[in-house]
Amino acid sequence: MGTQKNAYPVLNYGSGSKWIKNLTQSRLSTFTGGHFADVNLSSILFTHRIDGPEFVSLEVWSAPGLTKPLFDEAIKQKFKPAKKGDSFGPSWVSGGPHPCINLLNCIQTNHWWKITLNIPREWEKYERVQLEFDPGCEAMIFSTDGVPLQGITGGYGGDRRVEHIIPPHAVRAGHYELVIESSCNGMFGVPWNGDTIAPPDMNRYFQLASADLVVPNQDAWHLMWDFTTLRELVETLPGNTPLQNTALVTANAIMNAFHSGSPSDVKAMRGLAERVFGEGWAEKGAGVYEEGTARASVVGISYCHIDTAWLWPYHVTQQKVARSWSTQIDLMERYPEHRFACSQAQQFKWLEQQYPALFTGVQEKVASGQFHLIGGSWVENDGNMPSGEALVRQFLYGQKYFESRFGKRCETAWLPDSFGLTAAYPQLIRDAGMKFFFTQKLSWNNINVFPHSTFNWVGIDGSQVLCHMTPVDTYTAQATVGDVNKGLTNHKNLESNNTALLVFGNGDGGGGALPKMLENLRRIRATTNEHRELPPVSMGHSVEDFFGDVERDSEEGKSLPVWKGELYLEFHRGTYTSHGSIKKGNRKSEILLRDVERIATLATLFKSANSTYVYPKKTIDDSWEKVLLNQFHDVLPGSAIGMVYDDAEKLYAEVRKDCTALLEEAFSVLIRSPVSLTPQSKLGRPSELLAFNTTPFARRDVAKVSLVGNGKSLRSTLVQVSADGTAGYALMDTSDGGNIARPVGMFADCMPASVFTNGSDHFVLRNASVQLTISGGRITSLVDVKLGRELIPKGRTGGLVIFEDRPNYWDAWDVEIHHLETSTPLEFTQVRVIAEGPLRAAVQTKVKYGKSTIDVTISLDAITATLHEKSRSFFKFDAKVDWRERHQFLKFELPLNINSNDATYETQFGHIQRPTHKNTTLDAAKFEVCGHKYADLSEYGYGVAFLSESKYGFACEGNVLRISLLRSATAPDADQDQGPHEFSWAVMPHVGHFLESDVPIAAYIFNSPLHVRYVPGGSQESISAAAKPPFWLEGAPNVFLETIKRGEDDDFGPNGTTRTVILRLYEAFGGHAQVKLKVAPRVHVTRAYTTNLLEDHKAELQVRMAEGEGDRNSALLNLEFRGFEVKTVKLVIGNQRPEKWDSWVKIDEDHDTHM
Ligand SMILES: [Zn+2]
């Protein structure tokens, strides 16, 4: 054997102890920033830094008040000199009285800067020269011709982005000009004292902290990113893995090698990092993703969650969109692997309107495949409260927009942040042309951990979507080693599929990916090309690539688990109630729009030959867009700041005004000269009362009619007149199921309502169907008179109740389980009789609580809830509240003599059952739930439902059914729900279990009051022509005709040739149905199709002639439904007019001569 070089020495006089690993690990925190910033790596990050007017010349113009001029207008203004260090503000305008005489002079929110840079000649030699502009707030950089270049996030948070790279040609020229708009809000608005959800500080000032020309030491920056990745590896991986130890040894060696920070030092230190990242990794750039595994476990996609309004109003969001998206497009230039996924058609539309040059840039990046369209909806809406039809419109308006502007639709539904997701969704997502669904919010559950990451989500009707809830548990990942690692370590279905989506980039307030995130991911991938202890991450793919891979890998989902029903968020349960006015605005607008579409469609079908009436598509679309916008997941839930609700209320007011006008216009096409009922109404001679029924149901209603002024002439048609003679009650009948209800006398089957009192504290409202007793201020008895059955357990009472409402943190969002331990029953006081029957009996009561007053009128009519044979009457509660409480929760409750494990709640296009018990923590977690128009507790043979016309929060605790009425959080809106409210609910006993009941129909009617009008006498013929419904259903009472509208692609011009009618039907009880859809002879159906929600044809339907008695010349379509199925039918209407039209035309001519 020869002598070996470097042979193991014989002698050892050294000390050589094992290292103290934790001290070495702690040491890593001292290499950047902190106490040693002037001597560590941070000290060499910039080679040069200069400021002052010689190099950076600044001029500013401040827009008055809250105004937000766009570039073209701002640039024309008179700018004045400014300097680094100047302060500007304040943030927003306070709601209260302001001390300044001229608000516009005193408050300045948006500031425009003209910046001229003189760049030293000798800087030409550097790789990069930057402007560092830090106004402490958000800002937007424009080119001098108005093209948005990138956003700025000032301040020193983790989302700081203050650098703008000066193009090399400008550095060579030594001259560069920019325009910057800075806005007085941070990424998360201007929360008071910096607590995220505190109400905004309207008086915040900001300071221009930096306006410097800098030369970054690029090698030092890269070294910092190297070191960051190494440190994350050390801190993320288990201590006994080789990679963790290698990373620590390497990072430690880098620190030891940092002497003067000279270029050669830095080069050597970067070389050390190759021990972990692999030799020559940096030169490969995005090429690192081409090496190593072909199938990465973690798929990285950049995303930027921009809450469409939250701690800032809509108009600030519009700026956020431009800032964030321009930044991402800019990053794509330097990082070819960067793919950016973006949702919410509304935000694209704002960009198109306000930043057209940037919008063109987005279109180019969509075409090149770097900018990805996801979600398919108008906004990332709340997933609980929008109606079924509203969810349809979220997708219809969203997908239509994407298709019209980008030539493609989205394939993945995307609601990462919505506060729970209705079980109606899988069907709607599939029918909107998508099969994948992404969310993650359930990782916020505060009771149970949701058991799946990748699964088949199956809705109430059995439809499924492929759902992924990222195991990374966030949609704003920072792309750290920990995030990537969590993609596998927190994955709950590795037995079925071992891939995860890493959705990274700053969000909520926008921002998106930072360069450091893209740099980190390259290093992480390079590491996994060399080592096996960390899951490999891929870049450059789409969300659809990810889902497509899961679909294949799981044999089209066969090997994945199934989650059936809603994705209930065990958190934020107060959002079904917070901001009552918004809930009401939403419900009323949805129903008003449904009525407008229905009546306007009828008007286009039945207008006279010489009528110029045109379907008001544009106004309908505009109104829907406003309603859909307000359904954003921090607006409708009530979790935004007060300013947002000022805007939202304005939008609802516009919808109400515009749609009411449309409705009147359409009514007057159908019936000659209908007049609304007000004391000022001018009535013709003689006039009569009628009402439009905009539901598909036959019904009877009691309508209250004002008898003031001209109304007196109607007295004879009324069954009952109030004691003071100012109002009367008419019984309106449309028991034939038609469009027009007319006043009738009491029927033989009416049950006169009455009220008895002992004159002090005992009141009984009663008819032959039901009876309610209020005694000592509480509801002590509810009786089904026909059965003689008492529904309130002995010794118990019902009524209003107050709970202490102090959640653990998220005030407007959360009501916490412990609120149930603090119940205070309230008493109805000052009860007095205000209507004695026979048509309506009613008492008025007052409840005083704290500083609030709650006036409730409880009434009972002589009719049943619906025309169903066994239907009972309901008790209606109309509340007028002056609400002055803080952190109190007002509910109404009834303990019921009914025993069931489940209660039933209406959801979109159907219903859902939730437990009434707390057997498991999954059951206990559902102590407050979302319902739409009804909630029901039934046992075999009997049940009681609550009907609701604007409230969405319910609970059933054992046998106590509750409806949630008002909350009073103080963050982020300090004055949430303070002031006046009006709302109604009803208590409806019913024979038979819910499934055999008429509750869904009663709730539908309860939400759709008749539209009562006066019409001139002698319009009998025109009324009977309009009264008959053009479309009706036979043979399946469980199928509802929800929507009647004109087709999206119709030609609406005066001579329009394409005429289609869209009908949306659904099965409402959860069972199969075969239904006959009949079309009146007046409507000439040439062809019929089933379509998806986007109105694409699915199949042609056979149109037959109906053969039944009275059906002569009616068209017939046979439709089959599975339980809860939603079906869209498109009828193509021909121009050929059957004989019957003649009489209608004549009437209209008659009408013209009367004008
Ligand atoms: Zn959000």
JSON list of C-alpha atoms in Angstrom, two decimals, residues 290-428:
[
{"chain": "A", "resi": 290, "resn": "GLU", "atom": "CA", "xyz": [-37.19, 21.71, -16.46]},
{"chain": "A", "resi": 291, "resn": "GLU", "atom": "CA", "xyz": [-34.91, 19.50, -14.38]},
{"chain": "A", "resi": 292, "resn": "GLY", "atom": "CA", "xyz": [-35.64, 16.92, -11.73]},
{"chain": "A", "resi": 293, "resn": "THR", "atom": "CA", "xyz": [-39.03, 15.29, -11.47]},
{"chain": "A", "resi": 294, "resn": "ALA", "atom": "CA", "xyz": [-41.49, 15.40, -14.34]},
{"chain": "A", "resi": 295, "resn": "ARG", "atom": "CA", "xyz": [-44.43, 15.51, -11.94]},
{"chain": "A", "resi": 296, "resn": "ALA", "atom": "CA", "xyz": [-44.11, 17.96, -9.08]},
{"chain": "A", "resi": 297, "resn": "SER", "atom": "CA", "xyz": [-46.19, 17.40, -5.95]},
{"chain": "A", "resi": 298, "resn": "VAL", "atom": "CA", "xyz": [-46.83, 21.09, -5.39]},
{"chain": "A", "resi": 299, "resn": "VAL", "atom": "CA", "xyz": [-48.08, 23.26, -8.23]},
{"chain": "A", "resi": 300, "resn": "GLY", "atom": "CA", "xyz": [-47.33, 26.95, -7.74]},
{"chain": "A", "resi": 301, "resn": "ILE", "atom": "CA", "xyz": [-49.75, 29.51, -9.14]},
{"chain": "A", "resi": 302, "resn": "SER", "atom": "CA", "xyz": [-49.60, 33.19, -8.40]},
{"chain": "A", "resi": 303, "resn": "TYR", "atom": "CA", "xyz": [-52.81, 34.90, -7.39]},
{"chain": "A", "resi": 304, "resn": "CYS", "atom": "CA", "xyz": [-53.74, 38.21, -5.89]},
{"chain": "A", "resi": 305, "resn": "HIS", "atom": "CA", "xyz": [-56.87, 38.28, -3.78]},
{"chain": "A", "resi": 306, "resn": "ILE", "atom": "CA", "xyz": [-58.40, 41.73, -4.08]},
{"chain": "A", "resi": 307, "resn": "ASP", "atom": "CA", "xyz": [-61.44, 42.12, -1.88]},
{"chain": "A", "resi": 308, "resn": "THR", "atom": "CA", "xyz": [-63.80, 44.06, -4.11]},
{"chain": "A", "resi": 309, "resn": "ALA", "atom": "CA", "xyz": [-64.61, 46.13, -1.02]},
{"chain": "A", "resi": 310, "resn": "TRP", "atom": "CA", "xyz": [-63.71, 45.52, 2.60]},
{"chain": "A", "resi": 311, "resn": "LEU", "atom": "CA", "xyz": [-61.59, 47.88, 4.68]},
{"chain": "A", "resi": 312, "resn": "TRP", "atom": "CA", "xyz": [-61.80, 50.24, 1.72]},
{"chain": "A", "resi": 313, "resn": "PRO", "atom": "CA", "xyz": [-64.65, 51.20, -0.65]},
{"chain": "A", "resi": 314, "resn": "TYR", "atom": "CA", "xyz": [-65.23, 50.11, -4.25]},
{"chain": "A", "resi": 315, "resn": "HIS", "atom": "CA", "xyz": [-63.50, 53.14, -5.77]},
{"chain": "A", "resi": 316, "resn": "VAL", "atom": "CA", "xyz": [-60.27, 52.29, -3.96]},
{"chain": "A", "resi": 317, "resn": "THR", "atom": "CA", "xyz": [-60.50, 48.70, -5.21]},
{"chain": "A", "resi": 318, "resn": "GLN", "atom": "CA", "xyz": [-60.47, 50.00, -8.78]},
{"chain": "A", "resi": 319, "resn": "GLN", "atom": "CA", "xyz": [-57.04, 51.50, -8.09]},
{"chain": "A", "resi": 320, "resn": "LYS", "atom": "CA", "xyz": [-55.88, 48.34, -6.34]},
{"chain": "A", "resi": 321, "resn": "VAL", "atom": "CA", "xyz": [-56.76, 46.28, -9.41]},
{"chain": "A", "resi": 322, "resn": "ALA", "atom": "CA", "xyz": [-54.68, 48.47, -11.71]},
{"chain": "A", "resi": 323, "resn": "ARG", "atom": "CA", "xyz": [-51.76, 48.54, -9.30]},
{"chain": "A", "resi": 324, "resn": "SER", "atom": "CA", "xyz": [-51.69, 44.83, -8.63]},
{"chain": "A", "resi": 325, "resn": "TRP", "atom": "CA", "xyz": [-52.23, 43.58, -12.15]},
{"chain": "A", "resi": 326, "resn": "SER", "atom": "CA", "xyz": [-49.77, 45.96, -13.80]},
{"chain": "A", "resi": 327, "resn": "THR", "atom": "CA", "xyz": [-47.18, 44.79, -11.28]},
{"chain": "A", "resi": 328, "resn": "GLN", "atom": "CA", "xyz": [-47.82, 41.16, -12.16]},
{"chain": "A", "resi": 329, "resn": "ILE", "atom": "CA", "xyz": [-47.57, 41.83, -15.88]},
{"chain": "A", "resi": 330, "resn": "ASP", "atom": "CA", "xyz": [-44.29, 43.64, -15.24]},
{"chain": "A", "resi": 331, "resn": "LEU", "atom": "CA", "xyz": [-42.96, 40.62, -13.31]},
{"chain": "A", "resi": 332, "resn": "MET", "atom": "CA", "xyz": [-43.81, 38.31, -16.22]},
{"chain": "A", "resi": 333, "resn": "GLU", "atom": "CA", "xyz": [-41.15, 40.12, -18.24]},
{"chain": "A", "resi": 334, "resn": "ARG", "atom": "CA", "xyz": [-38.40, 39.00, -15.86]},
{"chain": "A", "resi": 335, "resn": "TYR", "atom": "CA", "xyz": [-39.78, 35.67, -14.69]},
{"chain": "A", "resi": 336, "resn": "PRO", "atom": "CA", "xyz": [-40.96, 33.60, -17.66]},
{"chain": "A", "resi": 337, "resn": "GLU", "atom": "CA", "xyz": [-42.30, 30.86, -15.35]},
{"chain": "A", "resi": 338, "resn": "HIS", "atom": "CA", "xyz": [-44.66, 33.33, -13.66]},
{"chain": "A", "resi": 339, "resn": "ARG", "atom": "CA", "xyz": [-48.35, 32.54, -14.20]},
{"chain": "A", "resi": 340, "resn": "PHE", "atom": "CA", "xyz": [-50.97, 34.78, -12.67]},
{"chain": "A", "resi": 341, "resn": "ALA", "atom": "CA", "xyz": [-54.53, 33.59, -12.05]},
{"chain": "A", "resi": 342, "resn": "CYS", "atom": "CA", "xyz": [-57.20, 36.19, -11.69]},
{"chain": "A", "resi": 343, "resn": "SER", "atom": "CA", "xyz": [-60.93, 36.12, -10.97]},
{"chain": "A", "resi": 344, "resn": "GLN", "atom": "CA", "xyz": [-63.92, 38.52, -10.76]},
{"chain": "A", "resi": 345, "resn": "ALA", "atom": "CA", "xyz": [-65.25, 39.87, -14.05]},
{"chain": "A", "resi": 346, "resn": "GLN", "atom": "CA", "xyz": [-66.30, 43.09, -12.31]},
{"chain": "A", "resi": 347, "resn": "GLN", "atom": "CA", "xyz": [-62.66, 43.97, -11.64]},
{"chain": "A", "resi": 348, "resn": "PHE", "atom": "CA", "xyz": [-61.78, 43.39, -15.29]},
{"chain": "A", "resi": 349, "resn": "LYS", "atom": "CA", "xyz": [-64.67, 45.61, -16.32]},
{"chain": "A", "resi": 350, "resn": "TRP", "atom": "CA", "xyz": [-63.47, 48.42, -14.04]},
{"chain": "A", "resi": 351, "resn": "LEU", "atom": "CA", "xyz": [-60.00, 48.08, -15.50]},
{"chain": "A", "resi": 352, "resn": "GLU", "atom": "CA", "xyz": [-61.41, 48.21, -19.03]},
{"chain": "A", "resi": 353, "resn": "GLN", "atom": "CA", "xyz": [-63.32, 51.41, -18.20]},
{"chain": "A", "resi": 354, "resn": "GLN", "atom": "CA", "xyz": [-60.67, 53.26, -16.20]},
{"chain": "A", "resi": 355, "resn": "TYR", "atom": "CA", "xyz": [-57.31, 51.90, -17.40]},
{"chain": "A", "resi": 356, "resn": "PRO", "atom": "CA", "xyz": [-57.84, 50.92, -21.04]},
{"chain": "A", "resi": 357, "resn": "ALA", "atom": "CA", "xyz": [-54.13, 50.78, -21.88]},
{"chain": "A", "resi": 358, "resn": "LEU", "atom": "CA", "xyz": [-53.49, 48.32, -19.08]},
{"chain": "A", "resi": 359, "resn": "PHE", "atom": "CA", "xyz": [-56.56, 46.33, -20.07]},
{"chain": "A", "resi": 360, "resn": "THR", "atom": "CA", "xyz": [-55.02, 45.83, -23.52]},
{"chain": "A", "resi": 361, "resn": "GLY", "atom": "CA", "xyz": [-51.89, 44.58, -21.76]},
{"chain": "A", "resi": 362, "resn": "VAL", "atom": "CA", "xyz": [-53.99, 42.08, -19.81]},
{"chain": "A", "resi": 363, "resn": "GLN", "atom": "CA", "xyz": [-55.64, 40.87, -23.01]},
{"chain": "A", "resi": 364, "resn": "GLU", "atom": "CA", "xyz": [-52.20, 40.26, -24.52]},
{"chain": "A", "resi": 365, "resn": "LYS", "atom": "CA", "xyz": [-51.05, 38.29, -21.49]},
{"chain": "A", "resi": 366, "resn": "VAL", "atom": "CA", "xyz": [-54.24, 36.25, -21.49]},
{"chain": "A", "resi": 367, "resn": "ALA", "atom": "CA", "xyz": [-53.62, 35.44, -25.14]},
{"chain": "A", "resi": 368, "resn": "SER", "atom": "CA", "xyz": [-49.99, 34.50, -24.44]},
{"chain": "A", "resi": 369, "resn": "GLY", "atom": "CA", "xyz": [-51.11, 32.13, -21.68]},
{"chain": "A", "resi": 370, "resn": "GLN", "atom": "CA", "xyz": [-49.45, 33.89, -18.74]},
{"chain": "A", "resi": 371, "resn": "PHE", "atom": "CA", "xyz": [-52.51, 35.65, -17.31]},
{"chain": "A", "resi": 372, "resn": "HIS", "atom": "CA", "xyz": [-55.16, 33.05, -16.42]},
{"chain": "A", "resi": 373, "resn": "LEU", "atom": "CA", "xyz": [-58.89, 33.64, -16.05]},
{"chain": "A", "resi": 374, "resn": "ILE", "atom": "CA", "xyz": [-60.51, 31.78, -13.18]},
{"chain": "A", "resi": 375, "resn": "GLY", "atom": "CA", "xyz": [-63.74, 31.75, -11.22]},
{"chain": "A", "resi": 376, "resn": "GLY", "atom": "CA", "xyz": [-66.20, 32.46, -14.02]},
{"chain": "A", "resi": 377, "resn": "SER", "atom": "CA", "xyz": [-68.27, 34.67, -11.72]},
{"chain": "A", "resi": 378, "resn": "TRP", "atom": "CA", "xyz": [-68.99, 38.40, -11.59]},
{"chain": "A", "resi": 379, "resn": "VAL", "atom": "CA", "xyz": [-67.33, 38.75, -8.19]},
{"chain": "A", "resi": 380, "resn": "GLU", "atom": "CA", "xyz": [-66.05, 36.29, -5.62]},
{"chain": "A", "resi": 381, "resn": "ASN", "atom": "CA", "xyz": [-69.45, 36.36, -4.02]},
{"chain": "A", "resi": 382, "resn": "ASP", "atom": "CA", "xyz": [-70.74, 35.27, -0.65]},
{"chain": "A", "resi": 383, "resn": "GLY", "atom": "CA", "xyz": [-71.50, 31.54, -0.86]},
{"chain": "A", "resi": 384, "resn": "ASN", "atom": "CA", "xyz": [-74.48, 31.45, 1.48]},
{"chain": "A", "resi": 385, "resn": "MET", "atom": "CA", "xyz": [-76.98, 34.23, 0.92]},
{"chain": "A", "resi": 386, "resn": "PRO", "atom": "CA", "xyz": [-77.37, 35.01, -2.80]},
{"chain": "A", "resi": 387, "resn": "SER", "atom": "CA", "xyz": [-80.51, 33.40, -4.21]},
{"chain": "A", "resi": 388, "resn": "GLY", "atom": "CA", "xyz": [-80.24, 30.47, -6.60]},
{"chain": "A", "resi": 389, "resn": "GLU", "atom": "CA", "xyz": [-80.99, 32.72, -9.54]},
{"chain": "A", "resi": 390, "resn": "ALA", "atom": "CA", "xyz": [-78.40, 35.25, -8.32]},
{"chain": "A", "resi": 391, "resn": "LEU", "atom": "CA", "xyz": [-75.74, 32.53, -8.25]},
{"chain": "A", "resi": 392, "resn": "VAL", "atom": "CA", "xyz": [-76.78, 31.64, -11.80]},
{"chain": "A", "resi": 393, "resn": "ARG", "atom": "CA", "xyz": [-76.28, 35.29, -12.76]},
{"chain": "A", "resi": 394, "resn": "GLN", "atom": "CA", "xyz": [-72.89, 35.46, -11.04]},
{"chain": "A", "resi": 395, "resn": "PHE", "atom": "CA", "xyz": [-71.78, 32.80, -13.49]},
{"chain": "A", "resi": 396, "resn": "LEU", "atom": "CA", "xyz": [-73.82, 34.01, -16.48]},
{"chain": "A", "resi": 397, "resn": "TYR", "atom": "CA", "xyz": [-72.59, 37.60, -16.29]},
{"chain": "A", "resi": 398, "resn": "GLY", "atom": "CA", "xyz": [-69.08, 36.49, -15.35]},
{"chain": "A", "resi": 399, "resn": "GLN", "atom": "CA", "xyz": [-68.61, 33.90, -18.08]},
{"chain": "A", "resi": 400, "resn": "LYS", "atom": "CA", "xyz": [-70.29, 36.11, -20.70]},
{"chain": "A", "resi": 401, "resn": "TYR", "atom": "CA", "xyz": [-67.91, 38.93, -19.85]},
{"chain": "A", "resi": 402, "resn": "PHE", "atom": "CA", "xyz": [-64.81, 36.74, -20.03]},
{"chain": "A", "resi": 403, "resn": "GLU", "atom": "CA", "xyz": [-65.95, 35.26, -23.32]},
{"chain": "A", "resi": 404, "resn": "SER", "atom": "CA", "xyz": [-66.73, 38.63, -24.86]},
{"chain": "A", "resi": 405, "resn": "ARG", "atom": "CA", "xyz": [-63.40, 40.23, -23.91]},
{"chain": "A", "resi": 406, "resn": "PHE", "atom": "CA", "xyz": [-60.99, 37.32, -24.01]},
{"chain": "A", "resi": 407, "resn": "GLY", "atom": "CA", "xyz": [-62.67, 34.78, -26.26]},
{"chain": "A", "resi": 408, "resn": "LYS", "atom": "CA", "xyz": [-62.73, 32.15, -23.54]},
{"chain": "A", "resi": 409, "resn": "ARG", "atom": "CA", "xyz": [-64.61, 31.05, -20.49]},
{"chain": "A", "resi": 410, "resn": "CYS", "atom": "CA", "xyz": [-63.26, 29.94, -17.13]},
{"chain": "A", "resi": 411, "resn": "GLU", "atom": "CA", "xyz": [-62.98, 26.27, -16.29]},
{"chain": "A", "resi": 412, "resn": "THR", "atom": "CA", "xyz": [-62.46, 26.48, -12.53]},
{"chain": "A", "resi": 413, "resn": "ALA", "atom": "CA", "xyz": [-64.88, 27.95, -10.02]},
{"chain": "A", "resi": 414, "resn": "TRP", "atom": "CA", "xyz": [-62.85, 29.84, -7.46]},
{"chain": "A", "resi": 415, "resn": "LEU", "atom": "CA", "xyz": [-64.06, 31.08, -4.06]},
{"chain": "A", "resi": 416, "resn": "PRO", "atom": "CA", "xyz": [-61.08, 30.84, -1.72]},
{"chain": "A", "resi": 417, "resn": "ASP", "atom": "CA", "xyz": [-62.38, 33.31, 0.86]},
{"chain": "A", "resi": 418, "resn": "SER", "atom": "CA", "xyz": [-66.18, 32.97, 0.93]},
{"chain": "A", "resi": 419, "resn": "PHE", "atom": "CA", "xyz": [-67.64, 32.23, 4.35]},
{"chain": "A", "resi": 420, "resn": "GLY", "atom": "CA", "xyz": [-69.10, 28.80, 3.68]},
{"chain": "A", "resi": 421, "resn": "LEU", "atom": "CA", "xyz": [-70.50, 27.37, 0.47]},
{"chain": "A", "resi": 422, "resn": "THR", "atom": "CA", "xyz": [-74.02, 26.25, -0.30]},
{"chain": "A", "resi": 423, "resn": "ALA", "atom": "CA", "xyz": [-74.72, 22.66, -1.31]},
{"chain": "A", "resi": 424, "resn": "ALA", "atom": "CA", "xyz": [-76.47, 24.05, -4.40]},
{"chain": "A", "resi": 425, "resn": "TYR", "atom": "CA", "xyz": [-73.08, 24.94, -5.85]},
{"chain": "A", "resi": 426, "resn": "PRO", "atom": "CA", "xyz": [-71.87, 21.70, -7.47]},
{"chain": "A", "resi": 427, "resn": "GLN", "atom": "CA", "xyz": [-74.87, 21.59, -9.80]},
{"chain": "A", "resi": 428, "resn": "LEU", "atom": "CA", "xyz": [-74.61, 25.29, -10.68]}
]
